[in-house]
Amino acid sequence: MPICLAVLLVAVAGIAWSSSRLPTQFSALSMGEPDWGSGGAPAGHAPEADGHGRAGHGHAPGNPRSVTSLIADPARPADVRVDLVARQGEVRLADGTTVPGFTLNGTSPGPLITVTQGELLEVRLRNENITDGTTLHWHGLEVPNGVDGVAGVTQDAALPGEDYVYRFVPTHAGTFWYHSHQVSDPQVTGGLLGPLVVLPASGPTTDAELTAVIHTYAGRRTLNAQLHHPAAPGSSVRIRMINTDPGPMPVWVAGADYRVLAIDGRDLTGPTPVRERGLTLTAGARADLEVIVPEGGARVQVPGAGIVVGEGGPEGTPVPADRVDLLSYGTPAPLGFDPEHAARVFDYRIGRRFGLLDGRPGLWWTINGRIYPDVPMFMVREGEIVRMRISNDSGDVHPMHLHGHHITVLSRDGVPATGSPWHVDSLNVEDGETYEVAFVADNPGVWMDHCHNLRHAREGLMTHLMYDGITTPFLMSRHTGNRPE
Ligand code: C2O
Ligand code: CU
């Protein structure tokens, strides 16, 4: 080949390489390209339905607001106060063995935080010795954006010896969890997480309840709950299952029927008894199961671990082949908004292709064909109804998680949802699937929208939903400082 051609090729490759390198520091505000979606509303509903609007076009966004101003009323005293000390070191498992990892107040999972709907919760996080720094994100809770706990987007990571205070009033009763959002793949995998339950103001609906955190430590599947939960036959027990692992988890009950009372902290309407079927619990997701304790007891199972409720329950049952389909489980009820009047329609197409991520060649995840950080930023205005089509053509399953909102499933592969309203914050999108979802943009901020297989997030399957007029002073940096993934 002529020398000049070779030089040209090397130069082109060099430019591609260096333009894929992440800047030392960068802002969530200037990643990729703003994507305003396409207009979905009939005339008169969307102020700007041409699909190519930009900030400042149409009606002005008003004064920009910083994420740091999006907080709970600072004058309101806390109803519940919790101190959490994060530490890097050893995690002691229930069987007495220890593995390297992260603890909160000496344990992993960290303590169960319980708060009643409407109360103001204040959590003071202290980083004792985690050299990378740490944060806490409140997974599934519609907190004010300023306390969302994403390093480089809503705060700087708390370095060793530093504190960070989170204050919010949970809007919905249900099962949630908290975890680090700084260098989150190793920190969450290593156990920097814990359960959070918001009790309904109207009191419990079952006789007893327990919270079961599913987490795999160094290859060992654990269910952090009382492994034997004594309960009288005939009594009802709510089992709050939380999947903190990176992949979908089958859960089932041996020896009894169960009902799915809630998914991702949202009650289902008209849940019917399930027999000999499992439920797929998405990575990051929660399911509240209700068991009426039978004479011989029952066993709540995940592969490799279980909890006995009552006397005993059959041991060693296989994973049921049949699964509950939440698309048609329960009975319909009003959604609370009309997805037909969406102001914007977005595509979130997950793919995979060869390219450069931060200068490293590889087969990387793509969002609408683009590789991180050159990914679309989904732009909305407060109050809009938004639809999103999430499709996956990447050869792997992705548990897609949007911060600060619940999305409502409208259809899967063109089949409309016919059961209970199915509101989620974590959605299992299998290879080849397409979901249509909708939500109301009612919580201004800059909100991560990423895969909760945190290794995939680190491999670039991460973007955000951004409200027009919201800014952040925080910066991400791949090599030092804030690394939310
Ligand atoms: Cu459970 Cu972005 O996180
Ligand atoms: Cu993924």
Coordinates of C-alpha atoms and ligand atoms in Angstrom, one line a residue:
M1 CA 0.0 0.0 0.0
P2 CA 1.3 3.5 -0.8
I3 CA 2.8 5.1 2.2
C4 CA 0.6 8.1 2.1
L5 CA -2.5 5.9 2.3
A6 CA -1.1 4.0 5.3
V7 CA -0.4 7.3 7.0
L8 CA -3.9 8.4 6.3
L9 CA -5.4 5.2 7.7
V10 CA -3.3 5.5 10.9
A11 CA -4.4 9.2 11.2
V12 CA -8.1 8.3 10.8
A13 CA -7.8 5.5 13.4
G14 CA -6.0 7.9 15.7
I15 CA -8.7 10.5 15.4
A16 CA -11.4 7.9 16.1
W17 CA -9.4 6.7 19.1
S18 CA -8.8 10.1 20.6
S19 CA -12.3 11.3 20.0
S20 CA -13.7 8.3 21.8
R21 CA -11.5 9.1 24.9
L22 CA -13.5 10.5 27.7
P23 CA -12.5 14.0 28.7
T24 CA -10.8 14.0 32.1
Q25 CA -13.9 15.6 33.5
F26 CA -17.3 16.0 31.8
S27 CA -20.8 17.1 32.7
A28 CA -24.0 15.1 32.4
L29 CA -25.4 18.2 30.6
S30 CA -23.1 17.8 27.7
M31 CA -22.9 14.1 27.0
G32 CA -24.0 13.0 23.6
E33 CA -26.8 14.7 21.9
P34 CA -30.0 16.1 23.4
D35 CA -32.9 14.0 22.1
W36 CA -36.3 15.7 22.2
G37 CA -38.1 12.6 20.9
S38 CA -40.9 13.0 18.4
G39 CA -44.2 14.7 19.1
G40 CA -46.9 12.3 20.2
A41 CA -49.7 14.6 21.3
P42 CA -52.5 15.8 19.1
A43 CA -52.4 19.5 18.3
G44 CA -52.9 21.6 21.3
H45 CA -51.4 19.2 23.8
A46 CA -47.7 19.6 23.2
P47 CA -46.2 23.1 23.1
E48 CA -43.7 21.8 20.6
A49 CA -44.4 18.6 18.7
D50 CA -42.0 19.0 15.8
G51 CA -39.6 16.6 17.4
H52 CA -36.5 18.7 16.9
G53 CA -37.0 21.4 19.5
R54 CA -34.1 22.6 21.5
A55 CA -33.9 24.3 24.9
G56 CA -35.1 27.9 24.5
H57 CA -37.0 27.1 21.3
G58 CA -40.8 27.4 21.7
H59 CA -41.4 28.6 25.3
A60 CA -38.5 29.5 27.3
P61 CA -37.5 27.2 30.1
G62 CA -37.4 30.0 32.6
N63 CA -34.6 30.4 35.1
P64 CA -32.3 27.4 35.1
R65 CA -32.4 25.5 38.4
S66 CA -29.5 23.5 39.8
V67 CA -30.0 20.0 41.1
T68 CA -28.7 21.2 44.4
S69 CA -31.9 23.2 44.9
L70 CA -34.1 20.1 44.4
I71 CA -34.3 19.0 48.0
A72 CA -36.9 18.4 50.8
D73 CA -38.0 21.4 52.9
P74 CA -34.8 22.2 54.9
A75 CA -36.9 23.7 57.7
R76 CA -38.9 20.5 58.3
P77 CA -37.5 18.4 61.1
A78 CA -36.8 14.7 60.4
D79 CA -39.3 12.1 61.6
V80 CA -36.9 9.2 61.2
R81 CA -33.1 9.6 61.5
V82 CA -30.6 6.9 60.5
D83 CA -26.8 7.0 60.6
L84 CA -24.9 4.7 58.2
V85 CA -21.2 4.1 58.3
A86 CA -19.8 2.7 55.1
R87 CA -16.7 0.6 55.3
Q88 CA -14.5 -1.4 53.0
G89 CA -13.2 -4.7 54.4
E90 CA -14.7 -8.0 55.2
V91 CA -18.3 -9.1 54.9
R92 CA -19.4 -11.9 57.3
L93 CA -22.0 -14.1 55.7
A94 CA -24.7 -16.0 57.7
D95 CA -22.8 -19.2 57.5
G96 CA -19.9 -17.6 59.4
T97 CA -17.5 -17.3 56.4
T98 CA -16.1 -13.9 55.4
V99 CA -15.6 -12.5 51.9
P100 CA -14.0 -9.2 50.9
G101 CA -16.5 -6.4 50.3
F102 CA -18.3 -3.5 51.8
T103 CA -20.5 -3.0 54.9
L104 CA -22.9 -0.5 56.3
N105 CA -22.8 -0.3 60.1
G106 CA -20.7 -3.5 60.0
T107 CA -23.1 -5.7 58.0
S108 CA -24.1 -6.4 54.4
P109 CA -26.9 -6.0 53.6
G110 CA -27.0 -2.8 55.7
P111 CA -29.7 -2.2 58.2
L112 CA -33.4 -2.3 57.2
I113 CA -34.6 1.3 57.1
T114 CA -38.3 1.5 58.0
V115 CA -40.3 4.7 57.5
T116 CA -44.0 5.4 57.2
Q117 CA -45.4 7.1 54.1
G118 CA -45.4 10.9 54.6
E119 CA -42.6 10.9 57.2
L120 CA -39.4 12.7 56.5
L121 CA -36.4 10.4 56.5
E122 CA -32.9 11.7 57.2
V123 CA -29.9 9.5 56.6
R124 CA -26.4 10.5 57.4
L125 CA -23.9 8.5 55.4
R126 CA -20.3 8.5 56.7
N127 CA -17.5 7.1 54.5
E128 CA -15.1 5.5 57.0
N129 CA -12.4 4.2 54.6
I130 CA -13.6 3.7 51.1
T131 CA -10.8 5.2 49.1
D132 CA -12.8 5.6 45.8
G133 CA -15.5 7.5 47.8
T134 CA -19.1 6.4 48.0
T135 CA -22.7 7.6 47.8
L136 CA -26.2 6.2 48.5
H137 CA -28.9 6.0 45.9
W138 CA -32.5 5.3 46.9
H139 CA -33.5 2.8 44.3
G140 CA -37.1 3.1 43.2
L141 CA -37.9 6.1 45.4
E142 CA -39.1 9.3 43.8
V143 CA -36.8 11.4 45.9
P144 CA -36.0 15.0 45.1
N145 CA -33.2 14.9 42.5
G146 CA -30.7 16.6 44.8
V147 CA -30.6 13.5 47.0
D148 CA -30.6 10.9 44.3
G149 CA -27.0 9.9 45.3
V150 CA -25.4 9.7 41.8
A151 CA -21.8 10.7 42.0
G152 CA -20.9 13.3 39.4
V153 CA -24.6 14.1 38.6
T154 CA -26.3 15.0 41.9
Q155 CA -23.4 15.1 44.3
D156 CA -19.6 14.6 44.7
A157 CA -18.8 11.2 46.2
A158 CA -18.1 11.2 49.9
L159 CA -14.4 10.6 50.4
P160 CA -13.0 8.8 53.5
G161 CA -13.9 10.8 56.6
E162 CA -16.6 12.7 54.9
D163 CA -20.4 12.7 55.5
Y164 CA -23.4 13.2 53.3
V165 CA -26.9 13.8 54.4
Y166 CA -29.9 12.6 52.5
R167 CA -33.5 13.9 53.3
F168 CA -36.7 13.0 51.6
V169 CA -40.3 12.1 52.2
P170 CA -41.3 8.8 50.5
T171 CA -44.4 9.3 48.3
H172 CA -45.5 5.6 48.1
A173 CA -45.6 2.7 50.5
G174 CA -43.6 -0.3 49.4
T175 CA -40.4 -2.2 49.2
F176 CA -37.2 -0.4 48.0
W177 CA -33.5 -0.5 48.5
Y178 CA -30.4 1.7 48.7
H179 CA -27.0 1.2 47.3
S180 CA -23.8 3.0 46.3
H181 CA -23.8 4.9 43.0
Q182 CA -20.1 5.6 42.9
V183 CA -17.9 3.0 41.2
S184 CA -21.2 1.1 41.6
D185 CA -20.3 -2.2 39.9
P186 CA -17.7 -3.3 42.4
Q187 CA -19.3 -1.5 45.4
V188 CA -22.8 -2.9 44.9
T189 CA -21.6 -6.3 43.9
G190 CA -19.4 -6.2 47.1
G191 CA -22.4 -5.5 49.3
L192 CA -22.7 -1.7 49.7
L193 CA -26.5 -1.9 49.8
G194 CA -29.5 -2.4 52.1
P195 CA -33.3 -2.7 52.2
L196 CA -35.8 0.2 52.8
V197 CA -39.4 -0.3 53.5
V198 CA -42.0 2.4 53.4
L199 CA -45.0 1.3 55.5
P200 CA -48.5 2.4 54.4
A201 CA -49.9 5.2 56.6
S202 CA -53.1 3.1 56.8
G203 CA -51.3 0.1 58.5
P204 CA -50.3 -3.4 57.4
T205 CA -52.5 -5.6 55.2
T206 CA -51.0 -8.9 56.4
D207 CA -50.5 -10.5 59.8
A208 CA -46.7 -10.5 59.6
E209 CA -44.0 -9.5 57.1
L210 CA -40.4 -10.1 56.4
T211 CA -37.8 -8.5 54.1
A212 CA -35.5 -10.8 52.0
V213 CA -32.6 -9.3 50.3
I214 CA -31.2 -11.6 47.5
H215 CA -27.5 -11.0 47.0
T216 CA -24.7 -13.2 45.8
Y217 CA -21.4 -12.7 47.6
A218 CA -18.3 -14.2 45.9
G219 CA -20.5 -16.8 44.2
R220 CA -22.7 -17.6 47.2
R221 CA -26.4 -16.8 46.8
T222 CA -27.8 -15.5 50.1
L223 CA -31.3 -14.4 51.3
N224 CA -30.8 -12.1 54.1
A225 CA -33.8 -12.7 56.2
Q226 CA -34.7 -14.8 59.2
L227 CA -34.1 -18.1 57.4
H228 CA -36.9 -19.6 59.5
H229 CA -39.9 -17.3 60.0
P230 CA -42.2 -18.7 62.6
A231 CA -45.9 -18.1 61.7
A232 CA -49.1 -19.8 62.7
P233 CA -51.0 -21.8 60.1
G234 CA -53.7 -19.7 58.5
S235 CA -51.9 -16.4 59.1
S236 CA -50.9 -14.2 56.2
V237 CA -47.3 -13.2 55.6
R238 CA -45.9 -10.5 53.3
I239 CA -42.5 -11.5 52.0
R240 CA -40.7 -8.5 50.5
M241 CA -38.1 -9.9 48.0
I242 CA -35.4 -7.6 46.7
N243 CA -33.1 -8.7 43.8
T244 CA -29.8 -6.9 44.3
D245 CA -28.0 -9.2 41.8
P246 CA -27.2 -8.2 38.2
G247 CA -29.5 -10.7 36.5
P248 CA -33.1 -11.8 36.5
M249 CA -34.0 -14.1 39.4
P250 CA -36.8 -16.7 39.5
V251 CA -38.6 -16.7 42.8
W252 CA -41.3 -19.3 43.8
V253 CA -43.1 -20.7 46.8
A254 CA -43.0 -24.4 47.6
G255 CA -45.9 -25.9 49.6
A256 CA -48.4 -23.0 49.2
D257 CA -50.0 -20.7 46.7
Y258 CA -49.0 -17.1 46.8
R259 CA -50.3 -13.8 45.5
V260 CA -48.1 -11.0 44.0
L261 CA -49.2 -8.0 46.1
A262 CA -46.8 -5.5 44.7
I263 CA -44.0 -5.0 42.2
D264 CA -41.3 -2.3 42.6
G265 CA -43.1 -0.6 45.5
R266 CA -46.5 -0.3 43.7
D267 CA -49.5 -2.4 44.7
L268 CA -51.1 -4.5 42.0
T269 CA -54.9 -4.5 41.7
G270 CA -56.8 -7.8 41.9
P271 CA -53.8 -10.2 42.4
T272 CA -55.0 -13.8 42.1
P273 CA -53.5 -16.9 43.7
V274 CA -50.5 -18.3 41.8
R275 CA -49.8 -22.1 41.9
E276 CA -46.8 -23.9 40.7
R277 CA -45.5 -21.0 38.8
G278 CA -42.5 -18.8 39.5
L279 CA -42.1 -15.1 39.1
T280 CA -39.1 -13.5 37.3
L281 CA -37.7 -10.8 39.6
T282 CA -35.8 -8.3 37.4
A283 CA -32.3 -7.2 38.6
G284 CA -32.9 -4.3 40.9
A285 CA -36.6 -5.1 41.2
R286 CA -38.8 -6.0 44.2
A287 CA -41.8 -8.2 44.6
D288 CA -44.1 -8.5 47.6
L289 CA -45.5 -12.0 47.8
E290 CA -48.3 -13.0 50.2
V291 CA -48.4 -16.5 51.6
I292 CA -51.2 -17.8 53.7
V293 CA -49.2 -20.2 55.9
P294 CA -50.4 -23.8 55.3
E295 CA -50.4 -26.5 58.0
G296 CA -47.0 -28.0 57.0
G297 CA -45.4 -24.6 56.3
A298 CA -44.0 -23.2 53.1
R299 CA -40.7 -22.4 51.6
V300 CA -40.0 -19.2 49.6
Q301 CA -37.3 -20.0 47.1
V302 CA -34.7 -18.6 44.8
P303 CA -32.2 -20.9 43.1
G304 CA -29.8 -22.0 45.9
A305 CA -31.5 -20.3 48.8
G306 CA -34.8 -20.3 50.6
I307 CA -36.8 -19.1 53.6
V308 CA -39.1 -21.3 55.6
V309 CA -42.4 -19.8 56.6
G310 CA -44.2 -21.7 59.4
E311 CA -43.4 -25.3 60.0
G312 CA -41.2 -26.4 57.1
G313 CA -42.3 -26.7 53.5
P314 CA -41.0 -29.0 50.8
E315 CA -37.2 -28.9 50.2
G316 CA -35.4 -29.0 46.9
T317 CA -38.2 -28.1 44.6
P318 CA -37.0 -27.3 41.1
V319 CA -37.4 -23.9 39.5
P320 CA -40.9 -23.9 38.0
A321 CA -40.9 -23.8 34.2
D322 CA -44.0 -21.6 34.1
R323 CA -43.8 -18.0 35.1
V324 CA -46.4 -15.4 36.1
D325 CA -46.8 -12.9 33.2
L326 CA -47.3 -9.5 34.8
L327 CA -48.6 -8.2 31.4
S328 CA -51.9 -10.0 32.2
Y329 CA -51.8 -10.6 36.0
G330 CA -54.5 -8.9 38.1
T331 CA -57.3 -6.6 37.0
P332 CA -57.1 -3.3 35.2
A333 CA -57.5 0.0 37.0
P334 CA -57.1 3.6 35.9
L335 CA -53.4 4.5 35.2
G336 CA -53.8 8.0 36.6
F337 CA -52.7 9.6 33.3
D338 CA -53.5 9.2 29.6
P339 CA -50.6 7.7 27.6
E340 CA -52.5 8.6 24.4
H341 CA -51.7 12.3 25.1
A342 CA -48.0 11.9 25.2
A343 CA -46.0 15.1 24.5
R344 CA -43.0 13.1 23.5
V345 CA -42.1 9.7 22.2
F346 CA -38.6 8.3 22.6
D347 CA -36.8 5.3 21.3
Y348 CA -34.3 3.6 23.6
R349 CA -32.8 1.0 21.2
I350 CA -30.3 -1.2 22.9
G351 CA -27.8 -2.8 20.5
R352 CA -24.2 -3.9 20.4
R353 CA -21.4 -3.2 18.0
F354 CA -17.7 -3.0 17.5
G355 CA -16.3 0.4 18.4
L356 CA -14.2 2.4 20.8
L357 CA -15.2 3.1 24.4
D358 CA -12.8 5.5 26.0
G359 CA -10.1 4.5 23.5
R360 CA -10.6 0.8 24.1
P361 CA -11.7 -1.2 21.1
G362 CA -14.4 -3.8 21.8
L363 CA -18.0 -5.0 21.3
W364 CA -19.8 -2.3 23.2
W365 CA -23.5 -1.7 24.1
T366 CA -25.1 1.0 22.1
I367 CA -28.1 3.3 22.7
N368 CA -29.8 4.2 19.4
G369 CA -26.6 3.0 17.6
R370 CA -24.3 5.2 19.7
I371 CA -21.5 4.3 22.1
Y372 CA -21.1 6.0 25.5
P373 CA -20.7 8.9 26.2
D374 CA -22.0 9.8 22.7
V375 CA -25.5 8.6 23.6
P376 CA -28.8 10.4 23.4
M377 CA -29.9 12.4 26.5
F378 CA -33.7 12.2 26.7
M379 CA -35.0 15.7 27.1
V380 CA -38.4 16.5 28.7
R381 CA -40.3 19.4 30.3
E382 CA -42.0 19.2 33.6
G383 CA -45.6 18.0 33.4
E384 CA -45.3 16.2 30.1
I385 CA -46.6 12.7 29.5
V386 CA -43.8 10.7 27.9
R387 CA -43.8 7.5 26.0
M388 CA -40.7 5.4 25.4
R389 CA -40.2 2.4 23.2
I390 CA -37.4 0.2 24.7
S391 CA -36.1 -2.4 22.3
N392 CA -33.2 -4.8 22.7
D393 CA -31.3 -6.3 19.8
S394 CA -28.1 -6.8 21.7
G395 CA -27.9 -10.5 22.3
D396 CA -28.3 -10.2 26.1
V397 CA -31.0 -9.4 28.7
H398 CA -31.0 -5.9 30.2
P399 CA -32.7 -4.8 33.4
M400 CA -33.5 -1.2 32.5
H401 CA -33.8 1.2 35.4
L402 CA -35.0 4.8 35.3
H403 CA -34.3 6.9 38.4
G404 CA -36.9 9.1 40.1
H405 CA -39.9 7.8 38.2
H406 CA -42.0 4.7 37.7
I407 CA -42.8 3.7 34.2
T408 CA -46.0 2.0 33.2
V409 CA -45.9 -0.9 30.8
L410 CA -48.3 -0.4 27.9
S411 CA -47.3 -3.4 25.7
R412 CA -44.7 -6.0 25.1
D413 CA -43.9 -7.0 21.5
G414 CA -47.1 -5.3 20.4
V415 CA -49.3 -7.2 22.9
P416 CA -51.1 -4.7 25.1
A417 CA -51.0 -4.9 28.9
T418 CA -54.4 -6.3 30.1
G419 CA -53.8 -6.9 33.8
S420 CA -53.3 -4.7 36.8
P421 CA -51.5 -1.4 36.0
W422 CA -47.9 -2.5 35.9
H423 CA -45.7 0.3 37.2
V424 CA -42.0 -0.5 37.5
D425 CA -38.6 1.2 38.0
S426 CA -36.7 -1.9 36.8
L427 CA -37.8 -3.7 33.6
N428 CA -36.4 -7.0 32.3
V429 CA -35.9 -6.5 28.6
E430 CA -34.9 -9.8 27.0
D431 CA -33.0 -10.0 23.8
G432 CA -35.4 -9.5 20.9
E433 CA -38.1 -7.8 23.1
T434 CA -39.7 -4.4 22.6
Y435 CA -41.6 -2.7 25.4
E436 CA -43.8 0.4 25.1
V437 CA -43.9 2.3 28.4
A438 CA -45.1 5.7 29.5
F439 CA -44.7 8.0 32.4
V440 CA -45.4 11.5 33.7
A441 CA -42.4 13.8 33.9
D442 CA -43.3 15.1 37.3
N443 CA -40.0 15.0 39.2
P444 CA -37.6 17.6 37.7
G445 CA -33.9 16.7 37.6
V446 CA -31.2 14.9 35.8
W447 CA -32.1 11.2 36.2
M448 CA -30.0 8.2 35.2
D449 CA -31.6 5.7 32.9
H450 CA -29.4 2.7 32.7
C451 CA -29.0 -1.0 32.7
H452 CA -28.9 -2.5 36.3
N453 CA -26.5 -5.2 35.3
L454 CA -24.0 -2.7 36.6
R455 CA -21.2 -4.2 34.6
H456 CA -23.2 -3.3 31.5
A457 CA -23.6 0.2 32.8
R458 CA -19.9 0.4 33.2
E459 CA -19.7 -0.9 29.6
G460 CA -21.7 2.1 28.5
L461 CA -25.3 1.1 28.8
M462 CA -26.2 4.3 30.6
T463 CA -27.7 7.6 29.8
H464 CA -30.1 10.0 31.4
L465 CA -33.5 11.7 31.3
M466 CA -33.0 15.4 31.7
Y467 CA -35.6 18.1 32.4
D468 CA -35.3 21.3 30.4
G469 CA -33.8 24.1 32.6
I470 CA -32.2 21.9 35.2
T471 CA -28.4 22.1 35.5
T472 CA -25.8 20.4 37.6
P473 CA -22.5 21.8 38.9
F474 CA -21.1 18.2 39.4
L475 CA -18.7 16.5 37.0
M476 CA -18.0 12.9 36.1
S477 CA -14.5 11.7 35.5
R478 CA -13.6 8.3 34.4
H479 CA -10.2 8.1 35.9
T480 CA -10.5 9.9 39.2
G481 CA -13.2 11.4 41.3
N482 CA -16.9 10.8 40.4
R483 CA -17.6 7.6 38.6
P484 CA -21.3 6.9 38.9
E485 CA -21.1 3.6 36.9
Ligands
C2O1 CU1 -30.2 0.9 41.5 CU2 -28.8 3.8 38.9 O1 -29.5 2.4 40.2
CU2 CU -27.5 -4.8 30.5

